[in-house]
Amino acid sequence: MRMPAKIFLALGAVTLGSLLMHYGGRRRGSGERVPSDDGAPCSRPAAGGKAKRTDVTFLKTHKTAGSTVQNILFRFAERNGLTVALPKQQCGHHFCYPKTFSANFVHPHTLPPNIIGNHLRFDAGELRRVAPPRAVYVTILREPAAMFESLFTYYGQRCQSFRRVPGGSPGAFLERPLRYYRPQDKNSNYARNTLTHDLGGDKDRPAADAAYARAFAARVERVFSLVMIAEHFDESLVLLRRLLSWDADDLVYVKLNVRTAASKRCLSPGLAGKVRAWNWIDAHLYDHFNASLWRQLAAVGSACVARELRLLRAAQERLYRSCFGGRRPLLSSAGEIRNKELRPWQPSARVGILGYDLPGNLSRPFSGRELCLRVVMPEIQYTGILLRSQSARYRRNHQR
Ligand SMILES: *[C@@H]1O[C@H](CO)[C@@H](O)[C@H](O)[C@H]1NC(C)=O
Ligand SMILES: *[C@@H]1O[C@H](CO)[C@@H](O)[C@H](O)[C@H]1NC(C)=O
């Protein structure tokens, strides 16, 4: 199948540039002394001085830019010789999702880990059996309507609840969801309160139970030090960098797992309310943690956040210069990507997932080449590479 030549990058449309303008135009709180310029102070230095934290458990949720965060963590682990917990072969590239996580799903050659970042359904007790005691817990959420559209399209063929819908219309599904949805269906986890399910909650709790949603958000808040928000990805990275004391260069990224324009639909504005009613626990979680993200950013201070965003942008530009000839890398359909290691997995013939190739003339050996390859590497290939290298290391260590 030919992909359209012209590809629009809607998911990545929030550029750092527009965020900086947003901050430039924002009124500063009365508590701030210094105008937003390059010398603006940050109350607590983000990095430098403090040792970088190396133990991170990232709950990778579905269709939320989680692959992009996972890629950041994988690269950090590789560069610093850390161990990433990886699934046993019989689980695939995730920890036997949608089953609830069990310590038995982890490949023994990847224990004890520093980083956990592959898909799993959260279980605090089982994760504590595997993760280091001082691990920082992080996850990411996405706005419910956008997330529903993405799930509906991506899993349209694999989720029975969606397959039953005549004409594959998200509007028809949302009109009478209970006509199509069965909790016991295979992959029903993609059809209702997917974030709640991934976080270990009860996706099928009756909507009258508002206390459940509040209690569940509180439970998530107790475990997770940071809940990122996909719509405010770079601001979320600012908080992540402060939490982990990493360098800006540790957080560079290229958006992964993006769909072709032809594989996206527009949900009419009226449908957003229906999505929220159907995925009401997710909607509550999202509102709760988006508000909490912005409270945390306000506490950091707008001048400091703007400065941090500039540091991230500068690091990002260094990446583009050394890997992609100074430009943002171009998205390509899988068939157009010469390097097989860089071809993303395609969920079905009806959905095109885009990836990246490295510039053909990037052959001269320079120190960043490995980084360039990794930063655009899809998760399945990267998981395989990490498992091979960590297994080899495990065998070396255990021969002695
Ligand atoms: C998140 O909250 C902020 C602050 O209240 C708001 O400006 C923003 O629109 C919210 N984001 C989304 C995607 O709803
Ligand atoms: C690779 O080719 C592009 C376009 O032909 C050019 O702009 C770029 O500078 C080249 N990069 C290298 C590293 O030679």
Tab-separated table of N, CA and C in Angstrom, residues 28-163:
chain	number	residue	atom	x	y	z
A	28	ARG	N	3.690	37.091	34.674
A	28	ARG	CA	4.430	36.416	35.731
A	28	ARG	C	3.767	36.644	37.082
A	29	GLY	N	3.885	35.640	37.922
A	29	GLY	CA	3.300	35.744	39.256
A	29	GLY	C	3.973	36.848	40.055
A	30	SER	N	3.278	37.365	41.045
A	30	SER	CA	3.790	38.519	41.772
A	30	SER	C	5.018	38.149	42.606
A	31	GLY	N	5.168	36.863	42.936
A	31	GLY	CA	6.278	36.452	43.779
A	31	GLY	C	7.636	36.516	43.084
A	32	GLU	N	7.645	36.768	41.746
A	32	GLU	CA	8.921	36.650	41.053
A	32	GLU	C	9.679	37.946	40.965
A	33	ARG	N	10.982	37.825	41.165
A	33	ARG	CA	11.794	39.032	41.216
A	33	ARG	C	12.411	39.394	39.869
A	34	VAL	N	12.768	38.373	39.111
A	34	VAL	CA	13.603	38.625	37.935
A	34	VAL	C	12.811	38.372	36.662
A	35	PRO	N	12.915	39.296	35.686
A	35	PRO	CA	12.203	39.052	34.434
A	35	PRO	C	12.772	37.837	33.712
A	36	SER	N	11.949	37.296	32.801
A	36	SER	CA	12.362	36.092	32.097
A	36	SER	C	13.441	36.417	31.074
A	37	ASP	N	14.675	36.174	31.430
A	37	ASP	CA	15.744	36.281	30.440
A	37	ASP	C	16.691	35.127	30.691
A	38	ASP	N	17.830	35.151	29.995
A	38	ASP	CA	18.704	33.984	30.094
A	38	ASP	C	19.259	33.779	31.496
A	39	GLY	N	19.311	34.842	32.256
A	39	GLY	CA	19.881	34.701	33.594
A	39	GLY	C	18.832	34.389	34.649
A	40	ALA	N	17.596	34.142	34.225
A	40	ALA	CA	16.535	33.922	35.221
A	40	ALA	C	16.897	32.761	36.135
A	41	PRO	N	16.717	32.952	37.407
A	41	PRO	CA	17.151	31.921	38.349
A	41	PRO	C	16.129	30.803	38.470
A	42	CYS	N	16.613	29.646	38.854
A	42	CYS	CA	15.707	28.561	39.193
A	42	CYS	C	15.923	28.273	40.663
A	43	SER	N	14.854	28.239	41.399
A	43	SER	CA	14.954	28.135	42.855
A	43	SER	C	15.814	26.940	43.263
A	44	ARG	N	15.613	25.833	42.538
A	44	ARG	CA	16.386	24.636	42.858
A	44	ARG	C	17.089	24.229	41.572
A	45	PRO	N	18.413	24.211	41.553
A	45	PRO	CA	19.088	23.889	40.302
A	45	PRO	C	18.638	22.522	39.789
A	46	ALA	N	18.350	22.485	38.487
A	46	ALA	CA	17.788	21.262	37.927
A	46	ALA	C	18.817	20.144	37.908
A	47	ALA	N	20.006	20.452	37.478
A	47	ALA	CA	21.021	19.410	37.380
A	47	ALA	C	22.348	19.999	37.834
A	48	GLY	N	23.381	19.222	37.741
A	48	GLY	CA	24.686	19.716	38.181
A	48	GLY	C	24.721	19.644	39.689
A	49	GLY	N	25.832	19.204	40.227
A	49	GLY	CA	25.887	19.064	41.680
A	49	GLY	C	25.255	17.754	42.117
A	50	LYS	N	23.930	17.687	42.034
A	50	LYS	CA	23.265	16.468	42.479
A	50	LYS	C	23.517	15.307	41.521
A	51	ALA	N	23.689	14.117	42.087
A	51	ALA	CA	23.911	12.944	41.243
A	51	ALA	C	22.637	12.626	40.472
A	52	LYS	N	22.815	12.155	39.242
A	52	LYS	CA	21.649	11.762	38.448
A	52	LYS	C	21.010	10.530	39.068
A	53	ARG	N	19.692	10.522	39.073
A	53	ARG	CA	19.004	9.325	39.555
A	53	ARG	C	18.969	8.301	38.435
A	54	THR	N	19.203	7.061	38.786
A	54	THR	CA	19.334	6.013	37.765
A	54	THR	C	18.224	4.968	37.872
A	55	ASP	N	17.416	5.052	38.913
A	55	ASP	CA	16.395	4.015	39.108
A	55	ASP	C	15.017	4.606	38.814
A	56	VAL	N	14.477	4.234	37.668
A	56	VAL	CA	13.215	4.818	37.220
A	56	VAL	C	12.270	3.705	36.771
A	57	THR	N	11.079	3.701	37.316
A	57	THR	CA	10.039	2.799	36.836
A	57	THR	C	9.020	3.652	36.095
A	58	PHE	N	8.949	3.450	34.781
A	58	PHE	CA	8.034	4.226	33.949
A	58	PHE	C	6.879	3.333	33.544
A	59	LEU	N	5.670	3.683	33.960
A	59	LEU	CA	4.512	2.933	33.494
A	59	LEU	C	4.142	3.480	32.125
A	60	LYS	N	4.437	2.680	31.094
A	60	LYS	CA	4.186	3.093	29.711
A	60	LYS	C	2.720	2.810	29.412
A	61	THR	N	1.940	3.867	29.267
A	61	THR	CA	0.528	3.704	28.940
A	61	THR	C	0.367	3.657	27.417
A	62	HIS	N	-0.855	3.340	26.944
A	62	HIS	CA	-1.061	3.143	25.500
A	62	HIS	C	-1.493	4.428	24.795
A	63	LYS	N	-0.875	4.687	23.630
A	63	LYS	CA	-1.285	5.813	22.766
A	63	LYS	C	-1.154	7.163	23.480
A	64	THR	N	-0.036	7.339	24.177
A	64	THR	CA	0.132	8.555	24.980
A	64	THR	C	1.497	9.208	24.790
A	65	ALA	N	2.254	8.846	23.742
A	65	ALA	CA	3.645	9.279	23.582
A	65	ALA	C	4.568	8.530	24.540
A	66	GLY	N	4.061	7.423	25.092
A	66	GLY	CA	4.871	6.601	25.994
A	66	GLY	C	6.103	6.013	25.313
A	67	SER	N	6.004	5.707	24.013
A	67	SER	CA	7.162	5.149	23.305
A	67	SER	C	8.310	6.147	23.267
A	68	THR	N	7.965	7.419	23.175
A	68	THR	CA	8.992	8.452	23.121
A	68	THR	C	9.716	8.542	24.470
A	69	VAL	N	8.965	8.460	25.562
A	69	VAL	CA	9.593	8.479	26.896
A	69	VAL	C	10.432	7.213	27.092
A	70	GLN	N	9.885	6.081	26.679
A	70	GLN	CA	10.610	4.826	26.823
A	70	GLN	C	11.957	4.896	26.101
A	71	ASN	N	11.961	5.478	24.901
A	71	ASN	CA	13.188	5.592	24.117
A	71	ASN	C	14.231	6.450	24.857
A	72	ILE	N	13.773	7.517	25.498
A	72	ILE	CA	14.676	8.361	26.296
A	72	ILE	C	15.319	7.520	27.410
A	73	LEU	N	14.497	6.725	28.080
A	73	LEU	CA	14.994	5.914	29.205
A	73	LEU	C	15.955	4.827	28.727
A	74	PHE	N	15.615	4.191	27.613
A	74	PHE	CA	16.490	3.144	27.073
A	74	PHE	C	17.864	3.715	26.739
A	75	ARG	N	17.883	4.879	26.088
A	75	ARG	CA	19.177	5.479	25.712
A	75	ARG	C	19.979	5.836	26.954
A	76	PHE	N	19.304	6.373	27.952
A	76	PHE	CA	20.009	6.725	29.185
A	76	PHE	C	20.617	5.466	29.809
A	77	ALA	N	19.854	4.391	29.810
A	77	ALA	CA	20.335	3.136	30.388
A	77	ALA	C	21.560	2.631	29.628
A	78	GLU	N	21.502	2.640	28.306
A	78	GLU	CA	22.625	2.137	27.507
A	78	GLU	C	23.884	2.964	27.736
A	79	ARG	N	23.709	4.285	27.690
A	79	ARG	CA	24.882	5.163	27.839
A	79	ARG	C	25.533	5.007	29.191
A	80	ASN	N	24.749	4.683	30.204
A	80	ASN	CA	25.288	4.634	31.554
A	80	ASN	C	25.481	3.210	32.073
A	81	GLY	N	25.399	2.238	31.168
A	81	GLY	CA	25.635	0.848	31.557
A	81	GLY	C	24.646	0.337	32.587
A	82	LEU	N	23.412	0.827	32.541
A	82	LEU	CA	22.396	0.405	33.500
A	82	LEU	C	21.660	-0.823	32.975
A	83	THR	N	20.882	-1.434	33.846
A	83	THR	CA	20.100	-2.606	33.451
A	83	THR	C	18.634	-2.216	33.280
A	84	VAL	N	18.056	-2.667	32.170
A	84	VAL	CA	16.636	-2.434	31.907
A	84	VAL	C	15.912	-3.769	32.085
A	85	ALA	N	14.884	-3.802	32.918
A	85	ALA	CA	14.085	-5.020	33.050
A	85	ALA	C	13.361	-5.262	31.738
A	86	LEU	N	13.486	-6.481	31.186
A	86	LEU	CA	12.839	-6.767	29.903
A	86	LEU	C	11.978	-8.016	30.039
A	87	PRO	N	10.943	-8.102	29.178
A	87	PRO	CA	10.023	-9.238	29.301
A	87	PRO	C	10.690	-10.543	28.888
A	88	LYS	N	10.256	-11.601	29.515
A	88	LYS	CA	10.592	-12.954	29.053
A	88	LYS	C	10.137	-13.114	27.616
A	89	GLN	N	10.817	-13.989	26.889
A	89	GLN	CA	10.466	-14.138	25.475
A	89	GLN	C	8.983	-14.476	25.251
A	90	GLN	N	8.416	-15.327	26.112
A	90	GLN	CA	7.026	-15.731	25.851
A	90	GLN	C	6.034	-14.592	26.080
A	91	CYS	N	6.475	-13.496	26.687
A	91	CYS	CA	5.593	-12.341	26.880
A	91	CYS	C	5.577	-11.420	25.657
A	92	GLY	N	6.577	-11.494	24.783
A	92	GLY	CA	6.681	-10.540	23.676
A	92	GLY	C	7.493	-9.334	24.101
A	93	HIS	N	7.184	-8.161	23.530
A	93	HIS	CA	7.978	-6.976	23.870
A	93	HIS	C	7.342	-6.195	25.015
A	94	HIS	N	6.299	-6.783	25.639
A	94	HIS	CA	5.674	-6.168	26.816
A	94	HIS	C	5.593	-7.249	27.898
A	95	PHE	N	5.280	-6.841	29.127
A	95	PHE	CA	5.244	-7.801	30.233
A	95	PHE	C	3.887	-8.502	30.268
A	96	CYS	N	3.664	-9.332	29.234
A	96	CYS	CA	2.432	-10.137	29.142
A	96	CYS	C	1.173	-9.300	29.358
A	97	TYR	N	1.217	-8.043	28.958
A	97	TYR	CA	0.040	-7.183	28.967
A	97	TYR	C	-1.030	-7.824	28.082
A	98	PRO	N	-2.317	-7.755	28.392
A	98	PRO	CA	-2.957	-6.998	29.470
A	98	PRO	C	-3.079	-7.728	30.807
A	99	LYS	N	-2.363	-8.843	30.988
A	99	LYS	CA	-2.372	-9.449	32.321
A	99	LYS	C	-1.761	-8.477	33.318
A	100	THR	N	-2.153	-8.615	34.566
A	100	THR	CA	-1.553	-7.790	35.612
A	100	THR	C	-0.093	-8.220	35.797
A	101	PHE	N	0.774	-7.242	35.977
A	101	PHE	CA	2.210	-7.509	36.071
A	101	PHE	C	2.517	-8.529	37.153
A	102	SER	N	3.465	-9.404	36.837
A	102	SER	CA	3.996	-10.336	37.823
A	102	SER	C	5.519	-10.319	37.691
A	103	ALA	N	6.205	-10.422	38.810
A	103	ALA	CA	7.674	-10.443	38.787
A	103	ALA	C	8.161	-11.596	37.900
A	104	ASN	N	7.352	-12.627	37.740
A	104	ASN	CA	7.756	-13.770	36.912
A	104	ASN	C	7.812	-13.451	35.422
A	105	PHE	N	7.279	-12.312	35.020
A	105	PHE	CA	7.297	-11.957	33.597
A	105	PHE	C	8.653	-11.390	33.174
A	106	VAL	N	9.536	-11.126	34.139
A	106	VAL	CA	10.804	-10.456	33.811
A	106	VAL	C	11.867	-11.485	33.431
A	107	HIS	N	12.570	-11.215	32.350
A	107	HIS	CA	13.652	-12.096	31.911
A	107	HIS	C	14.751	-12.115	32.984
A	108	PRO	N	15.162	-13.300	33.429
A	108	PRO	CA	16.120	-13.367	34.547
A	108	PRO	C	17.460	-12.685	34.235
A	109	HIS	N	17.822	-12.594	32.949
A	109	HIS	CA	19.089	-11.932	32.612
A	109	HIS	C	19.012	-10.414	32.807
A	110	THR	N	17.835	-9.898	33.119
A	110	THR	CA	17.685	-8.440	33.230
A	110	THR	C	17.336	-8.033	34.661
A	111	LEU	N	17.761	-8.883	35.603
A	111	LEU	CA	17.518	-8.614	37.029
A	111	LEU	C	18.849	-8.441	37.753
A	112	PRO	N	18.942	-7.604	38.767
A	112	PRO	CA	17.962	-6.600	39.158
A	112	PRO	C	18.087	-5.377	38.259
A	113	PRO	N	16.987	-4.752	37.907
A	113	PRO	CA	17.043	-3.634	36.954
A	113	PRO	C	17.190	-2.274	37.639
A	114	ASN	N	17.642	-1.315	36.843
A	114	ASN	CA	17.522	0.098	37.222
A	114	ASN	C	16.243	0.675	36.642
A	115	ILE	N	16.031	0.346	35.356
A	115	ILE	CA	14.942	0.967	34.602
A	115	ILE	C	13.890	-0.084	34.257
A	116	ILE	N	12.626	0.294	34.391
A	116	ILE	CA	11.525	-0.525	33.864
A	116	ILE	C	10.726	0.395	32.961
A	117	GLY	N	10.473	-0.016	31.706
A	117	GLY	CA	9.809	0.923	30.787
A	117	GLY	C	8.972	0.279	29.698
A	118	ASN	N	8.799	-1.059	29.736
A	118	ASN	CA	7.948	-1.700	28.727
A	118	ASN	C	6.516	-1.792	29.245
A	119	HIS	N	5.578	-1.924	28.281
A	119	HIS	CA	4.170	-1.984	28.660
A	119	HIS	C	3.920	-3.031	29.734
A	120	LEU	N	3.123	-2.661	30.697
A	120	LEU	CA	2.667	-3.616	31.703
A	120	LEU	C	1.409	-3.065	32.339
A	121	ARG	N	0.647	-3.971	32.987
A	121	ARG	CA	-0.473	-3.497	33.798
A	121	ARG	C	0.013	-3.414	35.222
A	122	PHE	N	-0.133	-2.225	35.792
A	122	PHE	CA	0.512	-1.882	37.051
A	122	PHE	C	0.027	-2.733	38.224
A	123	ASP	N	0.992	-3.156	39.033
A	123	ASP	CA	0.677	-3.790	40.316
A	123	ASP	C	1.805	-3.397	41.265
A	124	ALA	N	1.488	-2.531	42.223
A	124	ALA	CA	2.540	-1.927	43.057
A	124	ALA	C	3.355	-2.992	43.782
A	125	GLY	N	2.678	-3.988	44.334
A	125	GLY	CA	3.369	-5.005	45.119
A	125	GLY	C	4.325	-5.832	44.267
A	126	GLU	N	3.869	-6.268	43.089
A	126	GLU	CA	4.722	-7.080	42.219
A	126	GLU	C	5.890	-6.256	41.683
A	127	LEU	N	5.655	-4.983	41.415
A	127	LEU	CA	6.758	-4.146	40.916
A	127	LEU	C	7.808	-3.942	42.002
A	128	ARG	N	7.340	-3.827	43.248
A	128	ARG	CA	8.307	-3.656	44.347
A	128	ARG	C	9.216	-4.873	44.480
A	129	ARG	N	8.752	-6.026	44.046
A	129	ARG	CA	9.606	-7.228	44.102
A	129	ARG	C	10.748	-7.141	43.087
A	130	VAL	N	10.590	-6.279	42.081
A	130	VAL	CA	11.560	-6.217	40.988
A	130	VAL	C	12.339	-4.900	40.997
A	131	ALA	N	11.622	-3.784	41.163
A	131	ALA	CA	12.243	-2.462	41.052
A	131	ALA	C	13.124	-2.195	42.267
A	132	PRO	N	14.195	-1.387	42.079
A	132	PRO	CA	15.022	-1.032	43.230
A	132	PRO	C	14.195	-0.253	44.252
A	133	PRO	N	14.524	-0.374	45.530
A	133	PRO	CA	13.717	0.271	46.567
A	133	PRO	C	13.598	1.780	46.380
A	134	ARG	N	14.637	2.400	45.801
A	134	ARG	CA	14.583	3.859	45.665
A	134	ARG	C	14.061	4.314	44.308
A	135	ALA	N	13.460	3.423	43.559
A	135	ALA	CA	13.002	3.785	42.211
A	135	ALA	C	11.998	4.934	42.247
A	136	VAL	N	12.130	5.821	41.250
A	136	VAL	CA	11.170	6.898	41.055
A	136	VAL	C	10.110	6.388	40.081
A	137	TYR	N	8.840	6.551	40.417
A	137	TYR	CA	7.751	6.091	39.540
A	137	TYR	C	7.212	7.260	38.714
A	138	VAL	N	7.119	7.020	37.407
A	138	VAL	CA	6.663	8.060	36.475
A	138	VAL	C	5.682	7.425	35.503
A	139	THR	N	4.671	8.188	35.086
A	139	THR	CA	3.810	7.699	34.003
A	139	THR	C	3.343	8.878	33.164
A	140	ILE	N	2.524	8.610	32.156
A	140	ILE	CA	2.063	9.678	31.258
A	140	ILE	C	0.610	9.438	30.880
A	141	LEU	N	-0.179	10.506	30.832
A	141	LEU	CA	-1.600	10.447	30.461
A	141	LEU	C	-1.838	11.320	29.234
A	142	ARG	N	-2.944	11.043	28.545
A	142	ARG	CA	-3.301	11.845	27.380
A	142	ARG	C	-4.778	12.211	27.465
A	143	GLU	N	-5.113	13.324	26.856
A	143	GLU	CA	-6.480	13.847	26.880
A	143	GLU	C	-7.438	12.770	26.328
A	144	PRO	N	-8.550	12.491	27.051
A	144	PRO	CA	-9.382	11.328	26.724
A	144	PRO	C	-9.924	11.274	25.284
A	145	ALA	N	-10.363	12.389	24.719
A	145	ALA	CA	-10.949	12.319	23.371
A	145	ALA	C	-9.874	11.970	22.342
A	146	ALA	N	-8.729	12.622	22.420
A	146	ALA	CA	-7.630	12.334	21.489
A	146	ALA	C	-7.172	10.891	21.661
A	147	MET	N	-7.131	10.468	22.898
A	147	MET	CA	-6.684	9.112	23.193
A	147	MET	C	-7.672	8.085	22.637
A	148	PHE	N	-8.967	8.345	22.791
A	148	PHE	CA	-9.977	7.426	22.277
A	148	PHE	C	-9.854	7.300	20.754
A	149	GLU	N	-9.712	8.436	20.090
A	149	GLU	CA	-9.583	8.408	18.620
A	149	GLU	C	-8.397	7.539	18.221
A	150	SER	N	-7.296	7.707	18.931
A	150	SER	CA	-6.085	6.968	18.611
A	150	SER	C	-6.267	5.470	18.882
A	151	LEU	N	-6.851	5.131	20.008
A	151	LEU	CA	-7.088	3.718	20.343
A	151	LEU	C	-8.055	3.087	19.356
A	152	PHE	N	-9.112	3.820	19.043
A	152	PHE	CA	-10.156	3.285	18.152
A	152	PHE	C	-9.559	2.959	16.787
A	153	THR	N	-8.699	3.838	16.302
A	153	THR	CA	-8.092	3.614	14.997
A	153	THR	C	-7.034	2.515	15.070
A	154	TYR	N	-6.155	2.627	16.047
A	154	TYR	CA	-5.004	1.716	16.134
A	154	TYR	C	-5.455	0.282	16.386
A	155	TYR	N	-6.425	0.110	17.294
A	155	TYR	CA	-6.870	-1.229	17.657
A	155	TYR	C	-8.210	-1.592	17.025
A	156	GLY	N	-8.632	-0.812	16.010
A	156	GLY	CA	-9.927	-1.036	15.373
A	156	GLY	C	-10.133	-2.468	14.924
A	157	GLN	N	-9.064	-3.129	14.467
A	157	GLN	CA	-9.176	-4.489	13.952
A	157	GLN	C	-8.927	-5.536	15.035
A	158	ARG	N	-8.222	-5.170	16.075
A	158	ARG	CA	-7.796	-6.181	17.046
A	158	ARG	C	-8.668	-6.225	18.288
A	159	CYS	N	-9.468	-5.193	18.475
A	159	CYS	CA	-10.312	-5.126	19.665
A	159	CYS	C	-11.731	-5.457	19.233
A	160	GLN	N	-12.278	-6.562	19.781
A	160	GLN	CA	-13.587	-7.027	19.322
A	160	GLN	C	-14.682	-5.978	19.522
A	161	SER	N	-14.625	-5.264	20.647
A	161	SER	CA	-15.659	-4.258	20.909
A	161	SER	C	-15.715	-3.229	19.788
A	162	PHE	N	-14.573	-2.877	19.228
A	162	PHE	CA	-14.534	-1.901	18.131
A	162	PHE	C	-14.919	-2.555	16.803
A	163	ARG	N	-14.575	-3.812	16.639
A	163	ARG	CA	-14.868	-4.488	15.364
A	163	ARG	C	-16.369	-4.633	15.119
